[in-house]
Short mmCIF file of C-alpha atoms in Angstrom, two decimals:
data_model
loop_
_atom_site.label_atom_id
_atom_site.label_comp_id
_atom_site.label_asym_id
_atom_site.label_seq_id
_atom_site.Cartn_x
_atom_site.Cartn_y
_atom_site.Cartn_z
CA UNK A 3 16.46 -19.73 -19.46
CA UNK A 4 13.70 -21.98 -20.72
CA UNK A 5 10.44 -20.11 -21.36
CA UNK A 6 8.39 -22.53 -19.25
CA UNK A 7 10.72 -22.04 -16.30
CA UNK A 8 10.37 -18.26 -16.66
CA UNK A 9 6.60 -18.59 -16.76
CA UNK A 10 6.57 -20.80 -13.68
CA UNK A 11 8.75 -18.34 -11.75
CA UNK A 12 6.53 -15.46 -12.84
CA UNK A 13 3.34 -17.19 -11.69
CA UNK A 14 4.94 -18.24 -8.40
CA UNK A 15 6.18 -14.71 -7.65
CA UNK A 16 2.78 -13.21 -8.46
CA UNK A 17 0.97 -15.78 -6.31
CA UNK A 18 3.27 -15.18 -3.33
CA UNK A 19 2.88 -11.39 -3.70
CA UNK A 20 -0.91 -11.66 -3.70
CA UNK A 21 -0.69 -14.05 -0.73
CA UNK A 22 1.44 -11.61 1.26
CA UNK A 23 -0.95 -8.74 0.59
CA UNK A 24 -4.02 -10.85 1.47
CA UNK A 25 -2.52 -12.20 4.70
CA UNK A 26 -1.32 -8.78 5.80
CA UNK A 27 -4.73 -7.27 5.18
CA UNK A 28 -6.46 -10.11 7.01
CA UNK A 29 -4.14 -10.02 10.02
CA UNK A 30 -4.08 -6.39 11.00
CA UNK A 31 -5.28 -3.96 13.60
CA UNK A 32 -8.52 -2.28 12.67
CA UNK A 33 -9.95 0.67 14.46
CA UNK A 34 -13.27 2.45 14.24
CA UNK A 35 -14.87 5.58 15.59
CA UNK A 36 -18.57 4.90 16.02
CA UNK A 37 -21.71 6.74 16.98
CA UNK A 38 -24.89 5.23 18.44
CA UNK A 39 -27.87 5.85 16.24
CA UNK A 40 -31.27 4.42 17.21
CA UNK A 41 -29.67 1.94 19.53
CA UNK A 42 -27.16 0.60 17.00
CA UNK A 43 -23.51 1.52 16.63
CA UNK A 44 -22.71 3.03 13.25
CA UNK A 45 -19.20 3.61 12.00
CA UNK A 46 -18.08 7.16 11.43
CA UNK A 47 -14.62 6.17 10.30
CA UNK A 48 -12.62 2.98 10.26
CA UNK A 49 -9.09 2.23 9.22
CA UNK A 50 -6.52 -0.50 8.93
CA UNK A 51 -3.90 0.59 11.39
CA UNK A 52 -0.25 -0.30 11.22
CA UNK A 53 1.67 -0.14 14.45
CA UNK A 54 4.85 0.76 12.66
CA UNK A 55 3.31 3.21 10.25
CA UNK A 56 5.24 6.43 10.04
CA UNK A 57 2.60 8.13 7.97
CA UNK A 58 -0.31 9.28 10.10
CA UNK A 59 -3.76 8.99 8.71
CA UNK A 60 -6.13 11.77 9.44
CA UNK A 61 -9.81 11.45 8.89
CA UNK A 62 -12.51 13.96 9.45
CA UNK A 63 -15.81 12.38 10.26
CA UNK A 64 -19.17 13.90 9.53
CA UNK A 65 -20.95 15.93 12.16
CA UNK A 66 -22.64 13.81 14.84
CA UNK A 67 -26.20 14.53 15.73
CA UNK A 68 -26.00 12.57 18.98
CA UNK A 69 -23.43 12.34 21.67
CA UNK A 70 -22.93 8.61 22.18
CA UNK A 71 -19.52 7.81 20.79
CA UNK A 72 -17.24 4.80 20.88
CA UNK A 73 -13.72 4.02 19.82
CA UNK A 74 -13.22 0.35 19.00
CA UNK A 75 -9.97 -1.45 18.22
CA UNK A 76 -9.79 -5.02 16.93
CA UNK A 77 -6.52 -6.95 17.04
CA UNK A 78 -6.97 -9.41 14.19
CA UNK A 79 -3.42 -10.67 14.50
CA UNK A 80 -2.04 -13.77 16.23
CA UNK A 81 0.25 -11.59 18.38
CA UNK A 82 -0.25 -9.03 21.14
CA UNK A 83 -0.70 -5.40 20.21
CA UNK A 84 -0.06 -2.25 22.22
CA UNK A 85 -1.93 0.83 21.13
CA UNK A 86 -1.68 4.29 22.63
CA UNK A 87 -5.15 5.76 22.65
CA UNK A 88 -5.89 9.42 23.23
CA UNK A 89 -9.40 10.83 23.08
CA UNK A 90 -10.02 14.50 23.63
CA UNK A 91 -12.54 17.14 22.81
CA UNK A 92 -12.18 20.81 22.01
CA UNK A 93 -14.93 23.37 21.90
CA UNK A 94 -14.76 26.30 19.56
CA UNK A 95 -14.05 28.60 22.46
CA UNK A 96 -12.06 26.47 24.87
CA UNK A 97 -8.93 24.47 25.47
CA UNK A 98 -8.68 20.77 24.71
CA UNK A 99 -9.90 18.37 27.40
CA UNK A 100 -8.59 14.84 27.49
CA UNK A 101 -11.16 12.13 28.12
CA UNK A 102 -8.88 9.12 27.81
CA UNK A 103 -5.14 8.65 27.60
CA UNK A 104 -4.10 5.03 27.98
CA UNK A 105 -2.05 2.30 26.42
CA UNK A 106 -4.25 -0.62 25.51
CA UNK A 107 -2.72 -4.06 25.47
CA UNK A 108 -4.75 -6.27 23.18
CA UNK A 109 -4.34 -10.03 23.20
CA UNK A 110 -4.39 -11.96 19.92
CA UNK A 111 -7.76 -11.66 18.17
CA UNK A 112 -9.12 -9.53 21.00
CA UNK A 113 -11.28 -6.43 20.78
CA UNK A 114 -11.53 -3.48 23.11
CA UNK A 115 -13.72 -0.43 23.05
CA UNK A 116 -14.33 2.74 24.99
CA UNK A 117 -17.66 4.51 25.08
CA UNK A 118 -17.81 8.17 25.91
CA UNK A 119 -19.92 11.27 25.77
CA UNK A 120 -19.00 14.88 25.63
CA UNK A 121 -20.45 16.46 28.78
CA UNK A 122 -22.97 19.27 28.42
CA UNK A 123 -20.59 21.50 30.33
CA UNK A 124 -18.15 21.31 27.41
CA UNK A 125 -20.49 23.26 25.18
CA UNK A 126 -20.18 27.04 25.50
CA UNK A 127 -23.34 29.10 25.70
CA UNK A 128 -24.89 30.05 22.38
CA UNK A 129 -24.28 33.61 21.26
CA UNK A 130 -25.43 35.61 18.28
CA UNK A 131 -22.01 35.13 16.73
CA UNK A 132 -21.99 31.41 17.52
CA UNK A 133 -25.61 30.25 17.73
CA UNK A 134 -24.80 26.55 17.40
CA UNK A 135 -21.81 25.75 19.57
CA UNK A 136 -20.01 22.61 18.64
CA UNK A 137 -17.33 20.46 20.13
CA UNK A 138 -14.72 18.65 18.09
CA UNK A 139 -13.81 15.16 19.31
CA UNK A 140 -10.41 13.87 18.28
CA UNK A 141 -9.12 10.34 18.56
CA UNK A 142 -5.41 9.64 18.33
CA UNK A 143 -3.82 6.24 17.97
CA UNK A 144 -0.08 6.02 18.64
CA UNK A 145 1.58 9.30 19.51
CA UNK A 146 0.20 12.31 17.68
CA UNK A 147 -1.22 10.48 14.71
CA UNK A 148 -4.80 11.63 14.49
CA UNK A 149 -7.13 8.81 13.60
CA UNK A 150 -10.52 10.39 13.48
CA UNK A 151 -12.47 13.42 14.48
CA UNK A 152 -16.09 14.28 14.60
CA UNK A 153 -18.03 17.36 15.51
CA UNK A 154 -20.70 17.04 18.15
CA UNK A 155 -23.55 19.49 18.17
CA UNK A 156 -24.57 21.02 21.43
CA UNK A 157 -27.62 20.03 23.51
CA UNK B 1 -3.12 -7.82 -44.50
CA UNK B 2 -1.51 -4.77 -42.95
CA UNK B 3 -4.83 -3.54 -41.56
CA UNK B 4 -5.55 -6.99 -40.15
CA UNK B 5 -2.14 -7.04 -38.43
CA UNK B 6 -2.80 -3.54 -37.08
CA UNK B 7 -6.15 -4.63 -35.69
CA UNK B 8 -4.58 -7.69 -34.09
CA UNK B 9 -1.84 -5.54 -32.63
CA UNK B 10 -4.33 -3.00 -31.33
CA UNK B 11 -6.46 -5.68 -29.67
CA UNK B 12 -3.43 -7.32 -28.11
CA UNK B 13 -2.26 -3.93 -26.86
CA UNK B 14 -5.72 -3.28 -25.42
CA UNK B 15 -5.66 -6.64 -23.67
CA UNK B 16 -2.32 -5.84 -22.12
CA UNK B 17 -3.44 -2.34 -21.14
CA UNK B 18 -6.58 -3.62 -19.39
CA UNK B 19 -4.66 -6.34 -17.54
CA UNK B 20 -1.93 -3.95 -16.47
CA UNK B 21 -4.45 -1.38 -15.30
CA UNK B 22 -6.15 -4.09 -13.21
CA UNK B 23 -2.84 -5.01 -11.60
CA UNK B 24 -2.03 -1.33 -11.06
CA UNK B 25 -5.43 -0.82 -9.43
CA UNK B 26 -4.82 -3.80 -7.16
CA UNK B 27 -1.41 -2.44 -6.20
CA UNK B 28 -2.67 1.09 -5.64
CA UNK B 29 -5.70 -0.06 -3.62
CA UNK B 30 -4.23 -2.61 -1.29
CA UNK B 31 -0.50 -2.16 -1.06
CA UNK B 32 -0.63 1.22 0.74
CA UNK B 33 -2.78 -0.39 3.46
CA UNK B 34 -0.32 -3.07 4.50
CA UNK B 35 2.82 -2.91 6.62
CA UNK B 36 6.02 -1.54 5.02
CA UNK B 37 7.84 -4.88 5.01
CA UNK B 38 4.89 -6.53 3.30
CA UNK B 39 4.80 -3.68 0.79
CA UNK B 40 8.48 -4.20 0.03
CA UNK B 41 8.14 -7.96 -0.38
CA UNK B 42 5.02 -7.76 -2.55
CA UNK B 43 6.44 -5.03 -4.82
CA UNK B 44 9.72 -6.91 -5.25
CA UNK B 45 7.86 -10.12 -6.09
CA UNK B 46 5.52 -8.36 -8.53
CA UNK B 47 8.53 -6.80 -10.27
CA UNK B 48 10.13 -10.23 -10.60
CA UNK B 49 6.84 -11.63 -11.90
CA UNK B 50 6.67 -8.96 -14.61
CA UNK B 51 10.31 -9.45 -15.57
CA UNK B 52 10.06 -13.23 -15.88
CA UNK B 53 6.79 -12.92 -17.78
CA UNK B 54 8.63 -10.70 -20.23
CA UNK B 55 11.33 -13.34 -20.59
CA UNK B 56 8.66 -15.96 -21.32
CA UNK B 57 6.78 -13.83 -23.85
CA UNK B 58 9.96 -12.93 -25.72
CA UNK B 59 10.08 -16.43 -27.20
CA UNK B 60 6.42 -16.58 -28.18
CA UNK B 61 4.37 -15.07 -31.01
CA UNK B 62 2.88 -12.61 -28.51
CA UNK B 63 6.38 -11.22 -28.11
CA UNK B 64 6.21 -9.64 -31.57
CA UNK B 65 5.74 -5.86 -31.91
CA UNK B 66 2.19 -4.63 -31.37
CA UNK B 67 2.29 -2.53 -34.50
CA UNK B 68 4.19 -2.65 -37.79
CA UNK B 69 6.28 0.27 -38.89
CA UNK B 70 9.73 1.46 -37.94
CA UNK B 71 8.64 3.93 -35.24
CA UNK B 72 6.64 1.49 -33.13
CA UNK B 73 8.69 -1.66 -33.59
CA UNK B 74 10.16 -1.14 -30.13
CA UNK B 75 6.70 -1.42 -28.52
CA UNK B 76 6.53 -5.12 -27.73
CA UNK B 77 4.95 -6.97 -24.78
CA UNK B 78 8.29 -7.97 -23.25
CA UNK B 79 9.44 -4.32 -23.32
CA UNK B 80 6.22 -3.19 -21.63
CA UNK B 81 6.64 -5.87 -18.95
CA UNK B 82 10.30 -4.96 -18.37
CA UNK B 83 9.25 -1.32 -17.88
CA UNK B 84 6.60 -2.37 -15.39
CA UNK B 85 9.19 -4.44 -13.54
CA UNK B 86 11.39 -1.36 -13.44
CA UNK B 87 8.59 0.80 -12.03
CA UNK B 88 7.79 -1.84 -9.41
CA UNK B 89 11.42 -2.16 -8.37
CA UNK B 90 11.82 1.60 -8.03
CA UNK B 91 8.59 1.80 -5.99
CA UNK B 92 9.96 -1.00 -3.76
CA UNK B 93 13.17 0.97 -3.26
CA UNK B 94 11.23 4.05 -2.22
CA UNK B 95 9.21 1.94 0.25
CA UNK B 96 12.47 0.50 1.57
CA UNK B 97 13.79 3.99 2.30
CA UNK B 98 10.58 4.74 4.19
CA UNK B 99 10.93 1.81 6.61
CA UNK B 100 11.55 3.07 10.14
CA UNK B 101 12.79 -0.20 11.67
CA UNK B 102 16.17 0.01 9.99
CA UNK B 103 18.96 2.55 10.51
CA UNK B 104 19.42 4.95 7.62
CA UNK B 105 23.08 4.09 7.10
CA UNK B 106 22.20 0.42 6.73
CA UNK B 107 19.46 1.21 4.23
CA UNK B 108 21.88 3.26 2.15
CA UNK B 109 24.54 0.56 2.32
CA UNK B 110 22.14 -2.19 1.26
CA UNK B 111 20.80 -0.10 -1.61
CA UNK B 112 24.27 0.75 -2.86
CA UNK B 113 25.40 -2.88 -2.69
CA UNK B 114 22.28 -3.95 -4.56
CA UNK B 115 22.56 -1.26 -7.23
CA UNK B 116 26.27 -1.60 -7.87
CA UNK B 117 26.03 -5.38 -7.71
CA UNK B 118 23.31 -5.29 -10.37
CA UNK B 119 25.45 -3.14 -12.66
CA UNK B 120 28.49 -5.39 -12.21
CA UNK B 121 26.56 -8.61 -12.81
CA UNK B 122 24.92 -7.29 -15.98
CA UNK B 123 28.24 -5.90 -17.26
CA UNK B 124 29.99 -9.23 -16.70
CA UNK B 125 27.21 -11.13 -18.44
CA UNK B 126 27.36 -8.73 -21.37
CA UNK B 127 31.14 -9.11 -21.51
CA UNK B 128 30.79 -12.89 -21.47
CA UNK B 129 28.19 -12.80 -24.22
CA UNK B 130 30.46 -10.61 -26.34
CA UNK B 131 33.37 -13.01 -25.98
CA UNK B 132 31.19 -15.94 -26.97
CA UNK B 133 29.78 -14.26 -30.10
CA UNK B 134 31.20 -15.46 -33.45
CA UNK B 135 32.41 -11.98 -34.39
CA UNK B 136 34.38 -11.33 -31.23
CA UNK B 137 38.11 -10.88 -31.63
CA UNK B 138 38.77 -13.64 -29.10
CA UNK B 139 37.19 -16.17 -31.42
CA UNK B 140 39.02 -15.06 -34.57
CA UNK B 141 42.21 -16.97 -33.87
#
């Protein structure tokens, strides 16, 4: 094989590989767990999300000082996307309570979000053993794959 | 002269090492975030890119060994690039096995056909090259 032909093939293969990676990253589902701080939404955790991913990604967010939360999903792809969304909270001394369990159908380049709070009733009374009761909020995208969690401090 | 060649070889090796680390960082940073089929395609193409770059460099002055001496004469840019192509191809194969969209039996069948086909093609090319060499018995008629 002529060296120049080999070089041309090499450059072409590398360019197409970089192009595939760039396009895939650009056209993807992104999701974010956000908290409202001083009137603005700040991201606790965000992730590129693959609908066909078989490897769940689990993120633990930092503790939230306030209780205004939002899960936001952006479909940056030119095709429809269906995402199973499950949001639940669990106190340190109680069973899990589901806030939202739906399948979201997102049109191409559409965004959808869900704002929620953990009700005061979810927080158990403070005791000497547990003076600062907390509630863990978990967000799942697609089956049991945990996307993000955060801990909400009591009122 | 020897020390100058060693310095040239060391700098060339450093250049290759930095470039390869950059490509490895790109692959490690972005490829895990994309869909499995895109991972497979990009890894396969990167492996081909490395392999063909090795073929190109083999014929150039850069294709010479990095360092003089009998122990390190094997360490040449084309060899490094062929090894990287090998690593990329193996990584692509592992990604292929992890794809959920395809039945397992089909994945195994495709991999076997690809692997055995590769062995057969290389063996036939080697056999053909042997027959065409001036020392082969077929030519000594």
